Coordinates of C-alpha atoms in Angstrom, one line a residue:
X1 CA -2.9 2.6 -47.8
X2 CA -4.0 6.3 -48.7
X3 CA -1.8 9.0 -48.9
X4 CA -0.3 10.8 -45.7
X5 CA -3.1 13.8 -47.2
X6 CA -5.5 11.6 -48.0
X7 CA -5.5 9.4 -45.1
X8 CA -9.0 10.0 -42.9
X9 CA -8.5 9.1 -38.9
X10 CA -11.6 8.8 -36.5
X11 CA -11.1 9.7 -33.3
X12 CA -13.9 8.7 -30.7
X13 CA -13.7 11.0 -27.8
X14 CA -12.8 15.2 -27.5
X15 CA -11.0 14.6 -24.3
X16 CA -7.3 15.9 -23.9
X17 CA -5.8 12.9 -25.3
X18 CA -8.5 13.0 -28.7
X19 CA -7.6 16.7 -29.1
X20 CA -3.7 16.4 -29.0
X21 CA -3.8 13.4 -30.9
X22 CA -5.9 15.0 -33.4
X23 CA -3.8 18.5 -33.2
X24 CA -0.6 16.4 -34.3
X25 CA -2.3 14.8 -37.1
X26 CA -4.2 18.3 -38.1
X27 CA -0.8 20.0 -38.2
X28 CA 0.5 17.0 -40.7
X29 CA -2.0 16.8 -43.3
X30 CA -4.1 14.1 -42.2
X31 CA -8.0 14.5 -42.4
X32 CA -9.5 14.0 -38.7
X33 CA -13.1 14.0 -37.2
X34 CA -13.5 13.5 -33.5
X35 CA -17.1 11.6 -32.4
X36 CA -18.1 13.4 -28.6
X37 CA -20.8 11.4 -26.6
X38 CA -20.8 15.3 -24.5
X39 CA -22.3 18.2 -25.8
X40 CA -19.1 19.2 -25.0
X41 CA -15.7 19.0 -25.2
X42 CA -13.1 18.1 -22.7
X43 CA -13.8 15.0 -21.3
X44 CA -13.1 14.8 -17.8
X45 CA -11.2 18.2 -18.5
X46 CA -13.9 20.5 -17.7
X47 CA -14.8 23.0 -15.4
X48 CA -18.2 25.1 -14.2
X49 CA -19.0 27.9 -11.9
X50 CA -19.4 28.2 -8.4
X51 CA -22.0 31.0 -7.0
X52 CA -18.9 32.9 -6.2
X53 CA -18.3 33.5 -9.8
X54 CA -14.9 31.6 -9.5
X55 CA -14.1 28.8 -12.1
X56 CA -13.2 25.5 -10.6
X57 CA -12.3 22.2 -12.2
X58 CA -14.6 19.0 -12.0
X59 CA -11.7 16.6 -13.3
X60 CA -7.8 17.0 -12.6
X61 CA -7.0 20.0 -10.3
X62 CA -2.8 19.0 -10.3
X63 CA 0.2 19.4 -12.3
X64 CA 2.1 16.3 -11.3
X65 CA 5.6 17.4 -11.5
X66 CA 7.3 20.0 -13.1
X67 CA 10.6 18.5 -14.8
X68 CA 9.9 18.6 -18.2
X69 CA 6.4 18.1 -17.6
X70 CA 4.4 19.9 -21.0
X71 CA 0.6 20.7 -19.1
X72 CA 2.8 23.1 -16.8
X73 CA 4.5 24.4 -19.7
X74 CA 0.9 25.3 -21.5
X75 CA -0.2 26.2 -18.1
X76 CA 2.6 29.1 -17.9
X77 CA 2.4 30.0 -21.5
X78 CA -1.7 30.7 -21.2
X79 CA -1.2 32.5 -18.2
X80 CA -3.1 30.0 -15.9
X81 CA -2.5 30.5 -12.3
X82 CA -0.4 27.9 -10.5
X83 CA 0.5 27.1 -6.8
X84 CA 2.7 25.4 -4.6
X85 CA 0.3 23.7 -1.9
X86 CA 1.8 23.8 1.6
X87 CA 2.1 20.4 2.5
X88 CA 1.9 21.1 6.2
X89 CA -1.5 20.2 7.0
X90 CA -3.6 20.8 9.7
X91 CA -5.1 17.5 11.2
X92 CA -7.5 16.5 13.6
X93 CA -7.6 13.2 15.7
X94 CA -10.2 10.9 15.4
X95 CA -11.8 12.5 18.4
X96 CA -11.9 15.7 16.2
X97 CA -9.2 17.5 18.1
X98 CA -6.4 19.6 16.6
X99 CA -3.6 18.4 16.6
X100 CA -0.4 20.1 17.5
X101 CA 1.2 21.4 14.3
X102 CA 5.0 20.5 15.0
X103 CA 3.4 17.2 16.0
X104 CA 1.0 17.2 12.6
X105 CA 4.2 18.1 10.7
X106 CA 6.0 14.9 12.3
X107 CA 3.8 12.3 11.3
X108 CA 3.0 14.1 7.9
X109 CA 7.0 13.5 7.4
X110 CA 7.2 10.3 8.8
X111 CA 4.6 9.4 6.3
X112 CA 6.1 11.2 3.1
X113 CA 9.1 9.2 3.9
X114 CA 7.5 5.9 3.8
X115 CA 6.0 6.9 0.6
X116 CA 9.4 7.5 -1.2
X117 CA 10.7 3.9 0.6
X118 CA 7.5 2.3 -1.4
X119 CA 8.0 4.0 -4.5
X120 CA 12.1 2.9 -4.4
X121 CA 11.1 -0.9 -2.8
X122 CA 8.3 -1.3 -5.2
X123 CA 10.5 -0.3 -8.6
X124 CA 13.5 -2.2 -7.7
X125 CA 12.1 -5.0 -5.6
X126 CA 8.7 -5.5 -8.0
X127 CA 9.3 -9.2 -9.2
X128 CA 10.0 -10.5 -5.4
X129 CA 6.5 -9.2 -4.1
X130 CA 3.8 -10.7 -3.4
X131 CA 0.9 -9.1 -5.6
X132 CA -1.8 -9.8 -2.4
X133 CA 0.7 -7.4 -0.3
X134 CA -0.9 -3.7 -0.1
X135 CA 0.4 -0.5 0.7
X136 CA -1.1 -0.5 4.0
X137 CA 1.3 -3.7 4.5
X138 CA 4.3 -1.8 4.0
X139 CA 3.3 0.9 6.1
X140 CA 3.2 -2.0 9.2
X141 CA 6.4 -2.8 8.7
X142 CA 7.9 0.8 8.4
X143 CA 5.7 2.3 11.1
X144 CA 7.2 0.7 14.3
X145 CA 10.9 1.3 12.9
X146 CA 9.7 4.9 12.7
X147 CA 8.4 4.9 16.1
X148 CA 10.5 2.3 17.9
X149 CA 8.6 0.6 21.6
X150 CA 10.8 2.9 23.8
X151 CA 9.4 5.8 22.3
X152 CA 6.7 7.6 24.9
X153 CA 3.3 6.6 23.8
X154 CA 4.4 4.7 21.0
X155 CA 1.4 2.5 20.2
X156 CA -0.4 5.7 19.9
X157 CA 1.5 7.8 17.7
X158 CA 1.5 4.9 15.9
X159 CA -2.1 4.7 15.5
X160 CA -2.4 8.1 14.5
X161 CA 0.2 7.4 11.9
X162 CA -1.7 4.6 10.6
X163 CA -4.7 6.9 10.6
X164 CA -2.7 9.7 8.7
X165 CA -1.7 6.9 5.9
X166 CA -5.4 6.3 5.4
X167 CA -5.4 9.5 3.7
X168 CA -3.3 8.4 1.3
X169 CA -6.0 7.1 -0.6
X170 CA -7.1 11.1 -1.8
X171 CA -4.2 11.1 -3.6
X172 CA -4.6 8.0 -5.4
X173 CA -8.6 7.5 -5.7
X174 CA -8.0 3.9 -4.1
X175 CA -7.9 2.3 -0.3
X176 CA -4.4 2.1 0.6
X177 CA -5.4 -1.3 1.8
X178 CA -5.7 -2.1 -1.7
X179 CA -3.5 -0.5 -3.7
X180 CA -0.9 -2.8 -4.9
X181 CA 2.7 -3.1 -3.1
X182 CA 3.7 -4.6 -6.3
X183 CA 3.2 -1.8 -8.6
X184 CA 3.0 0.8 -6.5
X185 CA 6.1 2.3 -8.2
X186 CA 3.5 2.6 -11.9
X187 CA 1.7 5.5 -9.6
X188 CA 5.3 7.5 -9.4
X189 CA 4.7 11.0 -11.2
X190 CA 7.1 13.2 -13.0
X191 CA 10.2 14.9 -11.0
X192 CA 9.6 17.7 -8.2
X193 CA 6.8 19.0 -7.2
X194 CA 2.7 18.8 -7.4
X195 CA 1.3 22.3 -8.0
X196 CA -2.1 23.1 -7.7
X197 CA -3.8 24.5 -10.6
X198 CA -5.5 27.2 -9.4
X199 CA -6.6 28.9 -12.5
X200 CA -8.1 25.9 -14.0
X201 CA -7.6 24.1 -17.0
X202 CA -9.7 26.0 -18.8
X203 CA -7.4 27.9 -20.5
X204 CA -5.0 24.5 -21.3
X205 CA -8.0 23.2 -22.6
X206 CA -8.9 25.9 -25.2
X207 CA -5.2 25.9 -26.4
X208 CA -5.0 22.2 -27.0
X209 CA -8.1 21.9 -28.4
X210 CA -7.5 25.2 -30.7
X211 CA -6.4 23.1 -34.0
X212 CA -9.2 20.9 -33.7
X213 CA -11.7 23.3 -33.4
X214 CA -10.4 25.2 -36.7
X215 CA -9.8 22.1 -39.1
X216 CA -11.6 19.0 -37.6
X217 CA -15.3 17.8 -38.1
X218 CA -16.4 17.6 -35.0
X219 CA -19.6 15.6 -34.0
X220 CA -20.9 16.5 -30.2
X221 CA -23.8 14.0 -28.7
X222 CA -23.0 11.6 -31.2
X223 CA -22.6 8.2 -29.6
X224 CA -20.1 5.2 -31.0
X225 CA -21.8 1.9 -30.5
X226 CA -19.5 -0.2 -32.2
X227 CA -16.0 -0.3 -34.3
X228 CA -15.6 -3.1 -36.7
X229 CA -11.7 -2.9 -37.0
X230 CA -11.0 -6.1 -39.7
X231 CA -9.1 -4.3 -42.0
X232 CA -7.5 -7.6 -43.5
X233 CA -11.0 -8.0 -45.1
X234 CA -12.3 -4.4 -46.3
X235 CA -9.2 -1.9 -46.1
X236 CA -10.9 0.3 -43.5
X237 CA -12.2 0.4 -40.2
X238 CA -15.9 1.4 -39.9
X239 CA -17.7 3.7 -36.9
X240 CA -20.8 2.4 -36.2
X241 CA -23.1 5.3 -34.6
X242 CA -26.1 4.4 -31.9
X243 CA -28.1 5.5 -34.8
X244 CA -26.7 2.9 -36.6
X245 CA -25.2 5.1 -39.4
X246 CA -21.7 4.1 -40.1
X247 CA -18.7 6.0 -41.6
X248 CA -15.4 4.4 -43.1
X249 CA -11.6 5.7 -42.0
X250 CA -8.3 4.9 -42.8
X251 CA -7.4 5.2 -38.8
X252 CA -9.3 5.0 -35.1
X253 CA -8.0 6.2 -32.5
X254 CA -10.3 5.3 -29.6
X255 CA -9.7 7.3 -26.3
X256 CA -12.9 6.4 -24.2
X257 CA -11.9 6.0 -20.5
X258 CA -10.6 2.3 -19.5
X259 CA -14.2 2.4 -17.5
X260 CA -16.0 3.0 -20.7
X261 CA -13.7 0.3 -22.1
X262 CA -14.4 -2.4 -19.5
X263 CA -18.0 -2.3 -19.7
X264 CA -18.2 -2.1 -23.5
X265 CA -15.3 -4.0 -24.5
X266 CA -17.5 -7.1 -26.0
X267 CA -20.0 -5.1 -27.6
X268 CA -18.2 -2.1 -29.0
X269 CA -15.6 -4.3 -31.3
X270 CA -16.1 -6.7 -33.8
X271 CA -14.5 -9.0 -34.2
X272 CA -13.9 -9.5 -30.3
X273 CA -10.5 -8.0 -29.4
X274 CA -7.6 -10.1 -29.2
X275 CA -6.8 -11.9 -25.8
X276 CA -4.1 -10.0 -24.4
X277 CA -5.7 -6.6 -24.9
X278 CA -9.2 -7.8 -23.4
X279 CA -7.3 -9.1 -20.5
X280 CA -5.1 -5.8 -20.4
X281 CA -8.5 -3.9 -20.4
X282 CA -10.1 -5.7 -17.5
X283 CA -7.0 -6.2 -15.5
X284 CA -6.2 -2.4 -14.4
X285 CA -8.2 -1.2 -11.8
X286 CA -10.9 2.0 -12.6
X287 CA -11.0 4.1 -9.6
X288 CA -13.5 6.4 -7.7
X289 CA -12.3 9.5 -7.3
X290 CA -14.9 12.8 -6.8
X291 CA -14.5 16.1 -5.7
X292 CA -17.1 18.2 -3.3
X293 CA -16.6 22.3 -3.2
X294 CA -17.8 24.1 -0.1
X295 CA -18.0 27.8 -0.9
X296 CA -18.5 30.1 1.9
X297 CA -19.4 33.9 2.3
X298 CA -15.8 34.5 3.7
X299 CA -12.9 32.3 5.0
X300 CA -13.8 31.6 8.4
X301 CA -10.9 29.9 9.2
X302 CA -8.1 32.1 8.3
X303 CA -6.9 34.5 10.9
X304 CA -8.6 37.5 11.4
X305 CA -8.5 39.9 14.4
X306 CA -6.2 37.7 16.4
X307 CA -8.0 34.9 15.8
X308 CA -6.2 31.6 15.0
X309 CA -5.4 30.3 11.6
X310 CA -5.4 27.0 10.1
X311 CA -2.3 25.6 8.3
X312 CA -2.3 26.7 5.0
X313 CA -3.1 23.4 2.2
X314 CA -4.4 20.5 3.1
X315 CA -6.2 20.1 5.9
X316 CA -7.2 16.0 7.1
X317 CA -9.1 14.6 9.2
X318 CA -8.4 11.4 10.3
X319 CA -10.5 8.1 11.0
X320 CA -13.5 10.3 12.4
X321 CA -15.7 9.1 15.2
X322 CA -17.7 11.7 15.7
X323 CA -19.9 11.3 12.7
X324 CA -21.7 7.7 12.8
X325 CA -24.9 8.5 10.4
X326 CA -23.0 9.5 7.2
X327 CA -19.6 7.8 8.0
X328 CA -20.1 4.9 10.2
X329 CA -16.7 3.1 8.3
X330 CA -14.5 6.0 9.4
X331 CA -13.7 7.0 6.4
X332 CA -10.9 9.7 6.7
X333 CA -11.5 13.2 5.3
X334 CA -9.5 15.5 2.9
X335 CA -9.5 19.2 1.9
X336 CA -7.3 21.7 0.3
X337 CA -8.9 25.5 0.9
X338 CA -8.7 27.3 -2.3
X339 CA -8.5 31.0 0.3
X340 CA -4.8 30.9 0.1
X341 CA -4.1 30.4 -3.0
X342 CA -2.7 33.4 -5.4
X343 CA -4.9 37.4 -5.4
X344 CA -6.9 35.9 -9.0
X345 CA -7.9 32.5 -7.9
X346 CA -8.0 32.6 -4.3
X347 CA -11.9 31.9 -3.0
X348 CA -13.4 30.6 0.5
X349 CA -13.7 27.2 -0.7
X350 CA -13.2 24.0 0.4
X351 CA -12.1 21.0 -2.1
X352 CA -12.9 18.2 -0.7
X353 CA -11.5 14.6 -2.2
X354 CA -13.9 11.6 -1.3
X355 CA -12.7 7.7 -3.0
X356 CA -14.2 4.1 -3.2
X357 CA -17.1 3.5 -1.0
X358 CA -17.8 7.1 0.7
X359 CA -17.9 8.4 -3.1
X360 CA -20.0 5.7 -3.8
X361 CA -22.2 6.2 -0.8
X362 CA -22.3 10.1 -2.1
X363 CA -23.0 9.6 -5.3
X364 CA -25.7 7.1 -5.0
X365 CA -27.4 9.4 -2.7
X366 CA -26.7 12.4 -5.3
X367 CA -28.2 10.6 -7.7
X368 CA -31.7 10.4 -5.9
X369 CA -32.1 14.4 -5.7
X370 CA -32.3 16.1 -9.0
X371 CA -33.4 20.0 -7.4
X372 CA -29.8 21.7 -6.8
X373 CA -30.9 22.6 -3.3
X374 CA -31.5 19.1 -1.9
X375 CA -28.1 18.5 -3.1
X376 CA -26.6 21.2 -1.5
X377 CA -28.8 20.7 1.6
X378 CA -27.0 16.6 1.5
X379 CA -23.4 17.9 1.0
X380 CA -23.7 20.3 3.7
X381 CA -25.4 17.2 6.2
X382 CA -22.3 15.4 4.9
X383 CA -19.3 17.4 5.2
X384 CA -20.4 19.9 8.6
X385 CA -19.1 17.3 11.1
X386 CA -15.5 18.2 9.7
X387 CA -15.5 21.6 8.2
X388 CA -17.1 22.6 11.7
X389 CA -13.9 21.5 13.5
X390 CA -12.0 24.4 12.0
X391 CA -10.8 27.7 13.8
X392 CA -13.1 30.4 14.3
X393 CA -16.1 28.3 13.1
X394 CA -19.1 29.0 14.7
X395 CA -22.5 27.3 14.3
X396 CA -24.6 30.6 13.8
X397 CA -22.5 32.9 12.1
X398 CA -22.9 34.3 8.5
X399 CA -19.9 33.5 7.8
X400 CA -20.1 30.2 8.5
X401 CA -23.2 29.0 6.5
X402 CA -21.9 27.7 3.2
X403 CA -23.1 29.9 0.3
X404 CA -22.9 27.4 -2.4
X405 CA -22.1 23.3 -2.9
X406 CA -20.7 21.3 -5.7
X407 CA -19.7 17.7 -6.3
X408 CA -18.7 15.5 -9.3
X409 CA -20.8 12.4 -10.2
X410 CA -18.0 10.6 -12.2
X411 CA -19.2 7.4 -11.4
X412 CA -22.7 8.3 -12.3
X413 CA -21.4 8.8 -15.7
X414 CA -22.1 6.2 -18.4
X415 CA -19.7 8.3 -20.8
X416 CA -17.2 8.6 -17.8
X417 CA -16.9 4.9 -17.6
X418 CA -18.6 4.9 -14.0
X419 CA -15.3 6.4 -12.6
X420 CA -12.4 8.6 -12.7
X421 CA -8.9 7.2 -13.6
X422 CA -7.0 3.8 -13.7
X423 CA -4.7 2.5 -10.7
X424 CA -2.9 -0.6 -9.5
X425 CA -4.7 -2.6 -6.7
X426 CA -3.1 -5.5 -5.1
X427 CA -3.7 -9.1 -6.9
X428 CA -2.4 -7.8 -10.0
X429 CA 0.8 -9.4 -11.4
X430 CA 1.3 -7.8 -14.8
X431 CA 0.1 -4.5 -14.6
X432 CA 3.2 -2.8 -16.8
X433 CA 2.7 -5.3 -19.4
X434 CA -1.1 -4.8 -19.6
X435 CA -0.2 -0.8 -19.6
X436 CA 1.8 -1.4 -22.6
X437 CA -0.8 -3.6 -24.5
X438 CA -2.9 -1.5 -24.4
X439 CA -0.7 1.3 -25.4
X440 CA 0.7 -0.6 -28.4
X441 CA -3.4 -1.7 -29.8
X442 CA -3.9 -3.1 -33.0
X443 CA -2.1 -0.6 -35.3
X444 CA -2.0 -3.1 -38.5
X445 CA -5.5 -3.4 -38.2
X446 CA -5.9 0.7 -38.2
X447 CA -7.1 0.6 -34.0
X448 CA -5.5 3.0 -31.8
X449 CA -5.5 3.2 -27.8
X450 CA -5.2 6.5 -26.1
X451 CA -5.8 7.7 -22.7
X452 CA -4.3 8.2 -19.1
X453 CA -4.6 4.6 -18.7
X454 CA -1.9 3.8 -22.0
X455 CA 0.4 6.8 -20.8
X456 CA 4.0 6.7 -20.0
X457 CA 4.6 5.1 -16.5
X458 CA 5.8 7.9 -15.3
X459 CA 2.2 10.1 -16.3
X460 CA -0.3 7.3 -15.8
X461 CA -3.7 8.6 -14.6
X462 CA -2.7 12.1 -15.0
X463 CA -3.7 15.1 -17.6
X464 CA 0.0 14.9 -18.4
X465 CA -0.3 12.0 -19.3
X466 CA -3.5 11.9 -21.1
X467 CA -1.8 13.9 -23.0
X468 CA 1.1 12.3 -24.0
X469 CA -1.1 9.4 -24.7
X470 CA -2.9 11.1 -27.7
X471 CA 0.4 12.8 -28.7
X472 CA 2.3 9.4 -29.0
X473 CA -0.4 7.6 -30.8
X474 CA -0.4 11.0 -33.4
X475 CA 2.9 10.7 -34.0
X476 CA 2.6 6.4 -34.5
X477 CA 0.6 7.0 -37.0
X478 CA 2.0 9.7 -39.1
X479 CA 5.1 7.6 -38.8
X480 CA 3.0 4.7 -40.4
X481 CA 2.5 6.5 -43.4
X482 CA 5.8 7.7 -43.8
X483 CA 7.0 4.7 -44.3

């Protein structure tokens, strides 16, 4: 085995797990280049320009939790803006109406108190339940003890109940009909509260990527096809390129997204990976999630000369009715308006959050119209039925016209793995154990797992833990050659 100094470690991907791993090693001695697909860097941490001017992020937009949590401590030590979304929301029916906000605010607590019953029956109660049982399952069970038959119109405060828990899903990038009862308690974040970040990651970014951009060899559109990992045989592990040039290493630490992972896994290591880890690979769920911004001239809906305002945060709309040609599956709706948030990064925007087959049904048809207007002209076709609802909008007003559009394509994304983020849907029956396979690899044969998908449970599918991921596997292997 080469010396600690001498030791050279691949790392195939620049996204915030690559660049902390490869910061760690950097700052001990090692010798690191990073392979990029992108002609950028980043990953799924990366952000672009509305018309407005402002920044916004195309990948993670949260800090989840603040107890000890390390992205909110770069985020406060680069100056990024933070916030503390209200989560009061203001919610419409499935007839489109407004609901009353002391009523919106009792469902919206009835349902955050299921939420933390699922987390606590699903972590102490995992072995006894059935992997077919979803969250939506547990919500029937809790919902009538919430709202008990001599309640007044129970059956339809119930409903609406239901309809609010179908939102659920934005916050996971899954159905809550199929997300796993099971191991629910794996999608548990760090203490406290979720803030918004509502400077962007940019700045996070450029400080984590800061010692590989000084002291790595970075290679940018530079495609791995394969990774032949039998160390046993020549002492190193060799990149194949998908110009079929190869390079020998010491170490490789592969951080391409489970997505990439599941689609490639036959092809892209030789020879075949072990059992467990394929198995690990394929078992945890890759997930949908994409995000559409609606800028607009002003912020129609916030108060203004008497006018009404909208509850501050997120704003849903549940199991619509009113919009059969683009959502004929009822697909709830959820926003968070960017107006409100702090004098630097407050903008009349609307986030939207879209997941499993309304993001595929966007995406597919994003995917046919290459000018930027058409797309613009779709999103606006798509999302008018809901952002029309709100206060003070009216049909012909300046104001009201969106000035410009923007939406991911993550699952449009060969690099991306076709997705966004792993989660737990229901049929699973190991999912912590394949976590951990995956986050332990192949380390004697020099092959290295890193990634939301392999980070602590408490950080999986976050940036958080993304970076933890590529921080643990930096310090695995400096520890290797300490020894």
């Amino acid at each position: 085995m080469a010396s600690k100094s001498r030791a050279h470690v691949a790392i195939i991907g620049a996204g915030l797990s690559g660049l902390r791993c490869a910061d760690v090693l950097l700052q001990n001695g090692f010798q690191v280049s990073i392979f990029e697909g992108r002609d950028r860097i980043g990953g799924r941490v990366h952000q672009t320009q509305l018309g407005n001017g402002f920044w916004v992020d195309m990948g993670p937009n949260w800090i989840h939790g603040t107890t000890g949590n390390v992205i909110l401590d770069l985020a406060l030590q680069t100056g990024t803006g933070i916030d503390d979304i209200d989560d009061v929301s203001c919610a419409f029916d499935e007839a489109g109406h407004k609901l009353d906000a002391a009523e919106s605010v009792k469902y919206e607590t009835i349902m955050w108190e299921m939420i933390e019953e699922a987390f606590a029956y699903s972590a102490t109660s995992e072995a006894e339940i059935d992997p077919k049982k979803s969250l939506m399952d547990f919500f029937k069970q809790k919902v009538p003890l919430k709202i008990p038959d001599g309640e007044p119109n129970a059956e339809a405060k119930r409903k609406t109940i239901y309809h609010l828990c179908e939102t659920w899903g934005s916050f996971i990038g899954s159905p809550v009909t199929r997300q796993s009862l099971r191991f629910f308690w794996l999608e548990e974040c760090i203490d406290d509260e979720n803030l918004f970040c509502a400077g962007t990651y940019r700045k996070v970014l450029q400080h984590v990527a800061g010692a590989a951009l000084n002291k790595a060899n970075i290679s940018l559109q530079t495609i791995v096809k394969s990774i032949n990992y039998n160390k046993d045989t020549t002492g190193n592990v060799t990149v194949r390129l998908q110009d079929d040039t190869s390079y020998e290493f010491d170490e490789v630490v592969m951080t391409a997204p489970l997505g990439w992972l599941q689609k490639n896994k036959t092809e892209a290591f030789d020879p075949p990976l072990p059992a467990s880890l394929a198995t690990a690979i394929e078992a945890i769920s890759y997930g949908c999630l994409e995000k559409v911004y609606i800028s607009f001239p002003e912020a129609f809906w916030r108060a203004k000369d008497g006018q009404p305002e909208v509850a501050k945060g997120f704003i849903q709309w549940m199991s619509p009715s009113y919009h059969p040609e683009r959502n004929a599956s009822r697909w709830p709706q959820v926003a968070v308006e960017l107006s409100s948030l702090g004098p630097e990064d407050a903008h009349p925007t609307l986030l939207f959050y879209t997941y499993g087959e309304q993001s595929q049904q966007l995406t597919s048809e994003l995917a046919k119209r290459s000018d930027k207007k058409e797309k613009m002209d779709l999103i606006v076709e798509y999302f008018r039925p809901y952002y029309s609802r709100l206060p003070n909008y009216t049909a012909d007003a300046p104001s009201c016209q969106p000035s410009d559009c923007l939406a991911t394509e993550w699952l449009n994304d060969d690099l991306a793995g076709n997705g966004s983020y792993g989660n737990f849907q229901v049929g699973l029956e190991q999912g912590d154990e394949h976590i951990r396979t995956m986050r332990e690899g192949l380390p004697d044969q020099g092959l290295w797992f890193a990634g939301e998908h392999t980070a602590p449970y408490v950080a999986l599918g976050t940036s958080t833990g993304a970076y933890l991921s590529g921080e643990a596997v930096g310090e695995r292997i400096l520890e290797k050659y300490e020894q």
